[in-house]
PDB file of N, CA and C in Angstrom:
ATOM      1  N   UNK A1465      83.028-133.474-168.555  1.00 59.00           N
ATOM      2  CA  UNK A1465      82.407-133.931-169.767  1.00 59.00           C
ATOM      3  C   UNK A1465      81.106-134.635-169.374  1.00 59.00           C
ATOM      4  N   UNK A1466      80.314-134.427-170.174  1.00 56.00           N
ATOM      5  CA  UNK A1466      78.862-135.078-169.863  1.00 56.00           C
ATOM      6  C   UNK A1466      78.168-135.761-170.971  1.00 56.00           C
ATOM      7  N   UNK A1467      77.465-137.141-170.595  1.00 61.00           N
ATOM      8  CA  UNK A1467      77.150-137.615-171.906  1.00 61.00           C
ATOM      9  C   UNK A1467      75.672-137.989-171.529  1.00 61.00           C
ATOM     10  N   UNK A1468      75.349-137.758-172.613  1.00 64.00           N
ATOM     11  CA  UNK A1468      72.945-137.972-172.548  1.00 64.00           C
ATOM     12  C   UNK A1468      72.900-139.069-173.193  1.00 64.00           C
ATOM     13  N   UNK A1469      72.004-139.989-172.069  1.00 59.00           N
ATOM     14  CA  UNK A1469      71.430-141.327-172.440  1.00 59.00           C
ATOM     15  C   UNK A1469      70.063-140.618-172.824  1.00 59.00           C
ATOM     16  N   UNK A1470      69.916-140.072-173.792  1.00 58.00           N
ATOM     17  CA  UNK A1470      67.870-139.183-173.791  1.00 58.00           C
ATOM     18  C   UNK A1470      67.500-140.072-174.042  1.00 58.00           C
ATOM     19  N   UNK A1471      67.089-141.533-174.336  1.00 63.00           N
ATOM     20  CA  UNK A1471      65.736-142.201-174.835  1.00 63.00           C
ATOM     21  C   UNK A1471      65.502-142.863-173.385  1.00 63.00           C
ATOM     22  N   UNK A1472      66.798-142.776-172.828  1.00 62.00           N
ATOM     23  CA  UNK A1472      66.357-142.821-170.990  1.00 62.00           C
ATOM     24  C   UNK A1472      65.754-142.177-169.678  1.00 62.00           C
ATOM     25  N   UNK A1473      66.565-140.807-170.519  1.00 64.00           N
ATOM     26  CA  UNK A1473      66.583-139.528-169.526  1.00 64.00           C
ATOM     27  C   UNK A1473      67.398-139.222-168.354  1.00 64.00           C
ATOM     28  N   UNK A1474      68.734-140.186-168.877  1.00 69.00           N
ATOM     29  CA  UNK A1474      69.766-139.928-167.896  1.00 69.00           C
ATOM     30  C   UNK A1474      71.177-139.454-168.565  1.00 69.00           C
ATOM     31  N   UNK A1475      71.619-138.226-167.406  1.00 72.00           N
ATOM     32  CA  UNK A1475      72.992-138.110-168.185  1.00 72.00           C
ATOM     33  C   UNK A1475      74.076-138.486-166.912  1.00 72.00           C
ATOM     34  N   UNK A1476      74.789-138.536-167.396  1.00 71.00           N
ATOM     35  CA  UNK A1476      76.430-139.167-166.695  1.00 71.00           C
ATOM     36  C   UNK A1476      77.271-137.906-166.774  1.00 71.00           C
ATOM     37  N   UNK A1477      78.189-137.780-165.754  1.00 75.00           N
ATOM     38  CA  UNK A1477      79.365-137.053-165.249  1.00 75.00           C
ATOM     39  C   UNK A1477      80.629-137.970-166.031  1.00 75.00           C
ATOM     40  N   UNK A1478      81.902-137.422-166.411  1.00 72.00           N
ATOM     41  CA  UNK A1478      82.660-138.634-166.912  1.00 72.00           C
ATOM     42  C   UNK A1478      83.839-137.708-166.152  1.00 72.00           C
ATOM     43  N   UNK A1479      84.929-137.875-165.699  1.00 73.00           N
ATOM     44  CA  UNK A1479      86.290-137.818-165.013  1.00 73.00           C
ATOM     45  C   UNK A1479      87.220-138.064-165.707  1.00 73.00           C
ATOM     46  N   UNK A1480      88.090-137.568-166.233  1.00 74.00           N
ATOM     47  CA  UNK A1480      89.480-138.015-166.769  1.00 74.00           C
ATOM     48  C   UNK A1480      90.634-137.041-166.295  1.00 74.00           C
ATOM     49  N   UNK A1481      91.731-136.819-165.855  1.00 79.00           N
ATOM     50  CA  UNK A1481      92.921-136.247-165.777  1.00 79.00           C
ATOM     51  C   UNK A1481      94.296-136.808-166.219  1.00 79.00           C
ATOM     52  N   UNK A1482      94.897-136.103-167.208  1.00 85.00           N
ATOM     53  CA  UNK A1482      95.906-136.106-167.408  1.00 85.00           C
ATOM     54  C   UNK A1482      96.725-135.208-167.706  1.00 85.00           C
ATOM     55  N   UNK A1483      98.034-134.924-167.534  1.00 91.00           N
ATOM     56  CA  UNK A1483      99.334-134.116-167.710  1.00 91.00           C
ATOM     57  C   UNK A1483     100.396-134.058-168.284  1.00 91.00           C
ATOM     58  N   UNK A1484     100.763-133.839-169.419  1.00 91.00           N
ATOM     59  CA  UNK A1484     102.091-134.156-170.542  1.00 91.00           C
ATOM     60  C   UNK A1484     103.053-133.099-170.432  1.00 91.00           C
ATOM     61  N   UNK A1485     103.738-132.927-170.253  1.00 95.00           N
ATOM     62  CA  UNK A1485     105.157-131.992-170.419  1.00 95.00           C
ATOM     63  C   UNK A1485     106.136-132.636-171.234  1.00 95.00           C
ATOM     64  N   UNK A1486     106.804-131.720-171.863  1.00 95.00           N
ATOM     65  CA  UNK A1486     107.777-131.948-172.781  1.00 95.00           C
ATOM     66  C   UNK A1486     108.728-130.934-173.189  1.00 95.00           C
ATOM     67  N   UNK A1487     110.171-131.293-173.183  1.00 96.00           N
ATOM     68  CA  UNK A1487     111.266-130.296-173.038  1.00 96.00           C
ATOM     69  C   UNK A1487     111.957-130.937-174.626  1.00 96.00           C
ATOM     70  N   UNK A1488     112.810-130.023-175.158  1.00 95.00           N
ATOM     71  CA  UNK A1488     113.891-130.191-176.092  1.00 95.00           C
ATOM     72  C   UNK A1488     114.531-129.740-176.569  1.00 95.00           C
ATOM     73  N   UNK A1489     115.581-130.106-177.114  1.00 95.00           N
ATOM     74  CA  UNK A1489     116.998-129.127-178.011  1.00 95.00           C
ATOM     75  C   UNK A1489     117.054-130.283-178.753  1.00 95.00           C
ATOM     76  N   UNK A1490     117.591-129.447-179.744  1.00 93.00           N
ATOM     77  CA  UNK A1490     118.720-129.655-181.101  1.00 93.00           C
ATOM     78  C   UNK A1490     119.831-128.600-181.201  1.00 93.00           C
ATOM     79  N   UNK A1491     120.793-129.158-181.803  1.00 93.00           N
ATOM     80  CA  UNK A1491     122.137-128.392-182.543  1.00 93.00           C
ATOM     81  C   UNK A1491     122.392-129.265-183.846  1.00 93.00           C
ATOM     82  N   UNK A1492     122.741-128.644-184.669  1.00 90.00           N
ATOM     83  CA  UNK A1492     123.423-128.658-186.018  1.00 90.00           C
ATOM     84  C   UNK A1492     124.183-127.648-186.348  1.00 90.00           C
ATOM     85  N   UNK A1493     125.446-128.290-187.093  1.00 88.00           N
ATOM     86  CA  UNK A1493     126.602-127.350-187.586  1.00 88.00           C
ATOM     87  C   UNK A1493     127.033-128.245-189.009  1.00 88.00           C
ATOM     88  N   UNK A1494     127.280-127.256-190.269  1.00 85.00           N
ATOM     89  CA  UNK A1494     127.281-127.277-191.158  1.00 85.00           C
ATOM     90  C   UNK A1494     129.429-127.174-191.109  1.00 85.00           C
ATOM     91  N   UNK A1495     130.189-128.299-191.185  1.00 83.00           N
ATOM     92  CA  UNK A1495     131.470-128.341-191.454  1.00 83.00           C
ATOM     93  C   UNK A1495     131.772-127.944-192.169  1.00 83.00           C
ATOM     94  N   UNK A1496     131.358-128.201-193.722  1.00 79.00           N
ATOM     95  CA  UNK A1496     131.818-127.088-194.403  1.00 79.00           C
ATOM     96  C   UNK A1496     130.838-125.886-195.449  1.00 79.00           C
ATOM     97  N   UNK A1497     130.181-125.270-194.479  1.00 76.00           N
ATOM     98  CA  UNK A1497     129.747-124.241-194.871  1.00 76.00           C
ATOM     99  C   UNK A1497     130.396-123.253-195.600  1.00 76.00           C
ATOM    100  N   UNK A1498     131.775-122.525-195.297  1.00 81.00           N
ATOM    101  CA  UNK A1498     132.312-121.970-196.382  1.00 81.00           C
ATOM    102  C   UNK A1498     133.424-121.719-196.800  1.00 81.00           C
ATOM    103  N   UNK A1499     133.764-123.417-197.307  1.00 81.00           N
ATOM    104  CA  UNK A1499     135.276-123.861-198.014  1.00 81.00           C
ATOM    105  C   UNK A1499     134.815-123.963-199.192  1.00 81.00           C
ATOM    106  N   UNK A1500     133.530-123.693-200.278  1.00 75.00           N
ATOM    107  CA  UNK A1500     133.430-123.626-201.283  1.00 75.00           C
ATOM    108  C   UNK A1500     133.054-125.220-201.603  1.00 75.00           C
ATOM    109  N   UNK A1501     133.068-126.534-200.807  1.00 77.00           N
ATOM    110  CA  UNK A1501     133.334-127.857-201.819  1.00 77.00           C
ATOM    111  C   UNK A1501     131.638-128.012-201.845  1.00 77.00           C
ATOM    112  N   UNK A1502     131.531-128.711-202.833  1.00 78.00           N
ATOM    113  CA  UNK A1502     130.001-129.249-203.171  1.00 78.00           C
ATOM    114  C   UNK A1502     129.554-130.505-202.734  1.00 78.00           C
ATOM    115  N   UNK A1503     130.200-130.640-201.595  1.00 80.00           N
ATOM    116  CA  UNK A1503     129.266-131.894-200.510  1.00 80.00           C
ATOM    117  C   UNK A1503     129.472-131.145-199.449  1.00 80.00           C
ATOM    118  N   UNK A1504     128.782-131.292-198.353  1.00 81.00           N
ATOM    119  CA  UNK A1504     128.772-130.798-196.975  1.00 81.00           C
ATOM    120  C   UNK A1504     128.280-131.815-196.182  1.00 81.00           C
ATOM    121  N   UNK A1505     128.813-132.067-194.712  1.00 85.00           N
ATOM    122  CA  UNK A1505     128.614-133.006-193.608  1.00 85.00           C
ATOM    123  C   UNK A1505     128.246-132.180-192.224  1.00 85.00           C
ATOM    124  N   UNK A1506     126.713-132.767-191.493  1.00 87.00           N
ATOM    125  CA  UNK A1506     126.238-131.519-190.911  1.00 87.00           C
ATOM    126  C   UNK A1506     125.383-132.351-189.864  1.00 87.00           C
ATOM    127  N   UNK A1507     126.419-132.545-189.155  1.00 91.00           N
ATOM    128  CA  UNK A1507     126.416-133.320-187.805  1.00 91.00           C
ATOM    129  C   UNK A1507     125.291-132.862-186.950  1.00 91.00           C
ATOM    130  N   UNK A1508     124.321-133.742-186.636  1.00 90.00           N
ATOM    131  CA  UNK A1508     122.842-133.171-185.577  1.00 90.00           C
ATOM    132  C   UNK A1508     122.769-133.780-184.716  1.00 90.00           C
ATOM    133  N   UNK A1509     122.444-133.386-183.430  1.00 95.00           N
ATOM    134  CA  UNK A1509     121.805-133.735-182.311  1.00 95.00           C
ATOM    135  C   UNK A1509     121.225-133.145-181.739  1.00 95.00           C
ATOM    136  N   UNK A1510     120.483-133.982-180.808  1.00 95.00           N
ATOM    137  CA  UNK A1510     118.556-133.777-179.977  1.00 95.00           C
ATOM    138  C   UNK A1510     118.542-134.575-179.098  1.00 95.00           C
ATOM    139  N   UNK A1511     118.220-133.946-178.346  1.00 96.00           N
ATOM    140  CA  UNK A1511     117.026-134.574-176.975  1.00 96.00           C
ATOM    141  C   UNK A1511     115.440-134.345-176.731  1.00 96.00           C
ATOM    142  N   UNK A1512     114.979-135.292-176.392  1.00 95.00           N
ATOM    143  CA  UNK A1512     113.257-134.784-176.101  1.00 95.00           C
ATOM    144  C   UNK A1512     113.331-135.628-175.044  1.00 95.00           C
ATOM    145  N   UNK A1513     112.572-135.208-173.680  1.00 96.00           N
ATOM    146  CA  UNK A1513     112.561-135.464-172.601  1.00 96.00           C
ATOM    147  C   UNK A1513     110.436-135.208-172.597  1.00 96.00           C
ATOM    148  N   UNK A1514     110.107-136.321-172.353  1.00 95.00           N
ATOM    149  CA  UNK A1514     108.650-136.555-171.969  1.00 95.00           C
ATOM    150  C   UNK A1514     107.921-136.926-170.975  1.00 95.00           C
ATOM    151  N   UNK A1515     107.199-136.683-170.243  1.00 94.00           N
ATOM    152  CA  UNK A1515     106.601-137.030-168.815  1.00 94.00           C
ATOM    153  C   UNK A1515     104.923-137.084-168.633  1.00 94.00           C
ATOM    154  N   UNK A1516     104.424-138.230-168.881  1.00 90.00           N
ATOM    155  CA  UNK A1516     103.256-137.902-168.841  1.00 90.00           C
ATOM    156  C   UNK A1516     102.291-138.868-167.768  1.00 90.00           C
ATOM    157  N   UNK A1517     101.513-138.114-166.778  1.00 90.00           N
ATOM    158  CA  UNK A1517     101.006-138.247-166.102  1.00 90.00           C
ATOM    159  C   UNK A1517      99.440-138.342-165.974  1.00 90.00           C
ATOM    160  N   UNK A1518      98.756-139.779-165.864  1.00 84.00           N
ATOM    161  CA  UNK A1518      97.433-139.565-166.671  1.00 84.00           C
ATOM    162  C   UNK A1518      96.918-140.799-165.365  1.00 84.00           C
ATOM    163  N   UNK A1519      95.434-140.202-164.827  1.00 79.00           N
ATOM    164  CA  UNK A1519      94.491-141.170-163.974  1.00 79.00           C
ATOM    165  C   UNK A1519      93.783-141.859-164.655  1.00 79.00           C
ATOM    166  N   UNK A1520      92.945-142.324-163.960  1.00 72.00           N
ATOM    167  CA  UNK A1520      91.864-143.596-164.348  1.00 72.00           C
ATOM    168  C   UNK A1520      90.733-142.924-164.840  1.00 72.00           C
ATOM    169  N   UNK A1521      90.004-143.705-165.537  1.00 69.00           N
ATOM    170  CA  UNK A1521      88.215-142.800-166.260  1.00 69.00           C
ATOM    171  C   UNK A1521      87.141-143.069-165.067  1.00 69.00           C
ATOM    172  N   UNK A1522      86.532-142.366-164.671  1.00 70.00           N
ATOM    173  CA  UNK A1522      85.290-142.632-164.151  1.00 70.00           C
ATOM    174  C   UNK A1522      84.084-141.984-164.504  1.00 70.00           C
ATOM    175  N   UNK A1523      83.132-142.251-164.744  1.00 68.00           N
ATOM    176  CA  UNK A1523      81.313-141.787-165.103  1.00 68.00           C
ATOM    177  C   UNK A1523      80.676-142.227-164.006  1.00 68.00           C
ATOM    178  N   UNK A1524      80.289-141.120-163.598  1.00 68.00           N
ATOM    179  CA  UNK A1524      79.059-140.970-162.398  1.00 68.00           C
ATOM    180  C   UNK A1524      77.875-140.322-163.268  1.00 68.00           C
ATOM    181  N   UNK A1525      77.148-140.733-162.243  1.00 66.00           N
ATOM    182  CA  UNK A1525      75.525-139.803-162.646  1.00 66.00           C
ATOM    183  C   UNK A1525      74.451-140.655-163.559  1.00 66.00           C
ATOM    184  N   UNK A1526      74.514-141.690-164.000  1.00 61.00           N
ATOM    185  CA  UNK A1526      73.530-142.726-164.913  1.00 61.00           C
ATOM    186  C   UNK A1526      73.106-143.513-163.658  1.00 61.00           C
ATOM    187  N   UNK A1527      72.603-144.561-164.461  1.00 60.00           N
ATOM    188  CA  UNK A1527      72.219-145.594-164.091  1.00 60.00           C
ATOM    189  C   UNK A1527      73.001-146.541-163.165  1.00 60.00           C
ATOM    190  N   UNK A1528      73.464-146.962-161.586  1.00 60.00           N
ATOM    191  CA  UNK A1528      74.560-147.561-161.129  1.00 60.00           C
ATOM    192  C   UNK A1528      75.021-148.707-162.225  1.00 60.00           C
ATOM    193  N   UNK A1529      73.947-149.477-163.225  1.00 61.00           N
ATOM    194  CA  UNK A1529      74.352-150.387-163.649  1.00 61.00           C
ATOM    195  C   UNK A1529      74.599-149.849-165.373  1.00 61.00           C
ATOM    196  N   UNK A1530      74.911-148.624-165.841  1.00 57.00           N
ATOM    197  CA  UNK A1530      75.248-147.916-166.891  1.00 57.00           C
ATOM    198  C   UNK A1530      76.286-147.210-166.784  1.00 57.00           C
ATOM    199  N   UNK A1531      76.671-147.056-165.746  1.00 56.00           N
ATOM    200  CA  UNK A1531      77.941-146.014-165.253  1.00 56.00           C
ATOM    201  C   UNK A1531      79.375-146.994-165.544  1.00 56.00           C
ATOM    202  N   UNK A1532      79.726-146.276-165.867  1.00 57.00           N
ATOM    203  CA  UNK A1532      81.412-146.610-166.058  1.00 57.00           C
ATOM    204  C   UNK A1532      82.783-146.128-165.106  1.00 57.00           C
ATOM    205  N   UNK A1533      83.554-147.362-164.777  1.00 56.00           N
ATOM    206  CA  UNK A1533      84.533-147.050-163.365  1.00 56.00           C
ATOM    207  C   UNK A1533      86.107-147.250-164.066  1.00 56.00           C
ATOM    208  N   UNK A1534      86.916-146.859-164.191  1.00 55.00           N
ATOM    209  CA  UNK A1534      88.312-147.844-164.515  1.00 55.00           C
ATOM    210  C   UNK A1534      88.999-146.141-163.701  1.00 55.00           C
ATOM    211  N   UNK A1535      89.394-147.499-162.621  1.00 56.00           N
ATOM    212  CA  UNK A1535      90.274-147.044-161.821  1.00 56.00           C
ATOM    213  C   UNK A1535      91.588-147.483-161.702  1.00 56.00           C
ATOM    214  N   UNK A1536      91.851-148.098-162.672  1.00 56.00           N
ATOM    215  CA  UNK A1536      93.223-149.339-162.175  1.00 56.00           C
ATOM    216  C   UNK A1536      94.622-148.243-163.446  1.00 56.00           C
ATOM    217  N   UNK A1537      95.387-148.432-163.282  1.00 62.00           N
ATOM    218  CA  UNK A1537      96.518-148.246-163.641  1.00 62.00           C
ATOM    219  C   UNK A1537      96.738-146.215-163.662  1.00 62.00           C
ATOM    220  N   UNK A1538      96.714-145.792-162.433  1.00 73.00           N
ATOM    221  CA  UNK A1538      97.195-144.443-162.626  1.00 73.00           C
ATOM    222  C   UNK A1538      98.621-144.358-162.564  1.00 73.00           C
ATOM    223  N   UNK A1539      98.856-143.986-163.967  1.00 82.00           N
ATOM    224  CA  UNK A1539     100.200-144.026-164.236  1.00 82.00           C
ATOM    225  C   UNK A1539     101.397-142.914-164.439  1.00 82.00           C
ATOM    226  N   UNK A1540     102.368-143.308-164.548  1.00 87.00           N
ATOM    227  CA  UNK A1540     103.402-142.380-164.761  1.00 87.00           C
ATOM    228  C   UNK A1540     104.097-142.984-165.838  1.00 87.00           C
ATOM    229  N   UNK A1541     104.618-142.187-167.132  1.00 90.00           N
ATOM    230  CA  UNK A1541     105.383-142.242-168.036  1.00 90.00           C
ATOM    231  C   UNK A1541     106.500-141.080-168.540  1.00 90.00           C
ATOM    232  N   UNK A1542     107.710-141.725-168.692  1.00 93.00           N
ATOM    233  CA  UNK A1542     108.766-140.616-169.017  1.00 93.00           C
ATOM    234  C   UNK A1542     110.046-141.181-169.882  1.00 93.00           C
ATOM    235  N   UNK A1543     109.825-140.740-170.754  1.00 94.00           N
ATOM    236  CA  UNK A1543     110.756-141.009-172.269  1.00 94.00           C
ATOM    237  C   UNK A1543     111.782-140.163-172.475  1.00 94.00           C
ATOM    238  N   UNK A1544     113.268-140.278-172.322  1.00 95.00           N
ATOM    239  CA  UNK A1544     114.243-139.565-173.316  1.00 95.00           C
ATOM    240  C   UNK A1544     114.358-140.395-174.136  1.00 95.00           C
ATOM    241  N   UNK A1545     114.921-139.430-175.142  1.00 94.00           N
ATOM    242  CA  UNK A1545     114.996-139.537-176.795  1.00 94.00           C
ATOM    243  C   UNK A1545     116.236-138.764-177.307  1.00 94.00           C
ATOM    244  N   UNK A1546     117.409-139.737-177.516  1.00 95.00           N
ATOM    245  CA  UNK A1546     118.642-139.076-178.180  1.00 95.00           C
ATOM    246  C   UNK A1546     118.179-139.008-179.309  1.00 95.00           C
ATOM    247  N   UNK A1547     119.084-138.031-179.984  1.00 92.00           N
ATOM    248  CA  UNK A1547     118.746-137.784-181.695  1.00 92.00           C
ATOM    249  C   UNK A1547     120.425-137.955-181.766  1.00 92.00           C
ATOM    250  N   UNK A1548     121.034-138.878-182.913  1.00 93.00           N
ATOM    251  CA  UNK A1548     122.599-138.393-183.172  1.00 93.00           C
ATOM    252  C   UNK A1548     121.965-139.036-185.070  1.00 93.00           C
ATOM    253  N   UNK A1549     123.143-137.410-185.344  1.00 91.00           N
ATOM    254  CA  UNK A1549     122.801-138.141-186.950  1.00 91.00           C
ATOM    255  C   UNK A1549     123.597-137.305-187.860  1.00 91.00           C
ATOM    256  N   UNK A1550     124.415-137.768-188.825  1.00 88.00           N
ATOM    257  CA  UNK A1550     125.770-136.820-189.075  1.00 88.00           C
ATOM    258  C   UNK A1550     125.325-136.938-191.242  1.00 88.00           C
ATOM    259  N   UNK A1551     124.375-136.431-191.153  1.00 86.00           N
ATOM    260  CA  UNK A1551     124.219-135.922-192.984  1.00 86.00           C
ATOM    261  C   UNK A1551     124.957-136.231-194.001  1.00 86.00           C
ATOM    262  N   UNK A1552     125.521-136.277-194.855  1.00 85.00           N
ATOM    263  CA  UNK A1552     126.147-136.002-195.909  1.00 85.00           C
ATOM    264  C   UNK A1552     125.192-135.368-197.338  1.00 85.00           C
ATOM    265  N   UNK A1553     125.713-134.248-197.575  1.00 81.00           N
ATOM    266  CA  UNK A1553     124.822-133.985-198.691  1.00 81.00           C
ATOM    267  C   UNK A1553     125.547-132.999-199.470  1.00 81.00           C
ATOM    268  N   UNK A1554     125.377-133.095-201.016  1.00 79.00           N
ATOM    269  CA  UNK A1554     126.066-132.706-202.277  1.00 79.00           C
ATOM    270  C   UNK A1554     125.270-132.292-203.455  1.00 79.00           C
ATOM    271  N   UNK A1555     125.936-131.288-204.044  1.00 69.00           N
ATOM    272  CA  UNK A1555     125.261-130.761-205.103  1.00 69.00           C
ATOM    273  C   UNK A1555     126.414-131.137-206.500  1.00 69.00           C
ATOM    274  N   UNK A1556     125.350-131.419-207.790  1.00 65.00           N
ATOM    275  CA  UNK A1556     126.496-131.780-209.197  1.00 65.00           C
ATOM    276  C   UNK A1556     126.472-130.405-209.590  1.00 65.00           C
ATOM    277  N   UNK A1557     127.739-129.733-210.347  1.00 62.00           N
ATOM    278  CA  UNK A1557     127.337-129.021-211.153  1.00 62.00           C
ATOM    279  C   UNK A1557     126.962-129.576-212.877  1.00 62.00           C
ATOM    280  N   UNK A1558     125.907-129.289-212.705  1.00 59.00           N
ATOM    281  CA  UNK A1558     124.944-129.805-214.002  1.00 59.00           C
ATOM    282  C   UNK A1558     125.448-129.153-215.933  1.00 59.00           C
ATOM    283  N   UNK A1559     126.196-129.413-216.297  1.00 65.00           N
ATOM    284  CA  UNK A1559     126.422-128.665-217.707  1.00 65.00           C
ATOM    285  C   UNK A1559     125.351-127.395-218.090  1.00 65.00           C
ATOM    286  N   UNK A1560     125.326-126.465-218.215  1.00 69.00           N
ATOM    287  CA  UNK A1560     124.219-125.227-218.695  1.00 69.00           C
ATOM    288  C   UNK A1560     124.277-125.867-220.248  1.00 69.00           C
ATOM    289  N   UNK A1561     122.364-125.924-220.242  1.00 66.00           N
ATOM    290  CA  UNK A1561     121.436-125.863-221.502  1.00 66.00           C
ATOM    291  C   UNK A1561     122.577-125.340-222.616  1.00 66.00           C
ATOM    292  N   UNK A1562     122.610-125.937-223.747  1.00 62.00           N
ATOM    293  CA  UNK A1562     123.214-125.432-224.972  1.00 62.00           C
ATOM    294  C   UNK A1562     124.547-125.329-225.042  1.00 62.00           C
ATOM    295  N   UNK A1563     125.521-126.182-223.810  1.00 55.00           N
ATOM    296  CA  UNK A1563     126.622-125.844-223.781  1.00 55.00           C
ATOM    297  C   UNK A1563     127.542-127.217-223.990  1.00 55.00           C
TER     298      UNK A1563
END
């Protein structure tokens, strides 16, 4: 990436790297899908697994005293994420219009 100081006539180099990966599943099952009743309970779960890998900023190429350095914290980050979550959901039968 490159950025123009023009009322100077200098441009800068800028550096950044980083790396994200990310994995996941779900399952859901519908208990009573087809016993006919008008509520159903529909148990879910998930995982997300995250990893992200990111360096420091640096800008070369300006002015030594315009240039920008941050070198400090090259890091590593990595998150699982359970999902548990069990639904309940129902339909009324509604009286038909005119009846």
């Amino acid at each position: 990436m490159h950025r123009s100081l023009g009322v100077l006539g200098l441009d800068a180099a800028a550096q950044y790297h980083s790396q994200l990966a990310e994995i996941g599943g779900e399952y859901k099952y519908d208990l009573h899908a087809s016993d006919g009743k008008i509520w159903h309970i529909s148990p879910y779960a998930g995982l997300q697994l995250s990893c992200l890998q990111q360096n420091g900023y640096a800008e070369t190429g300006a002015d030594p005293e315009l240039s920008f350095r941050y070198e400090g914290n090259n890091g590593r980050a990595t998150r699982i994420r359970p999902i548990l979550s069990a639904p309940c959901q129902g339909k009324r039968n509604l009286p038909k219009a005119g009846s």
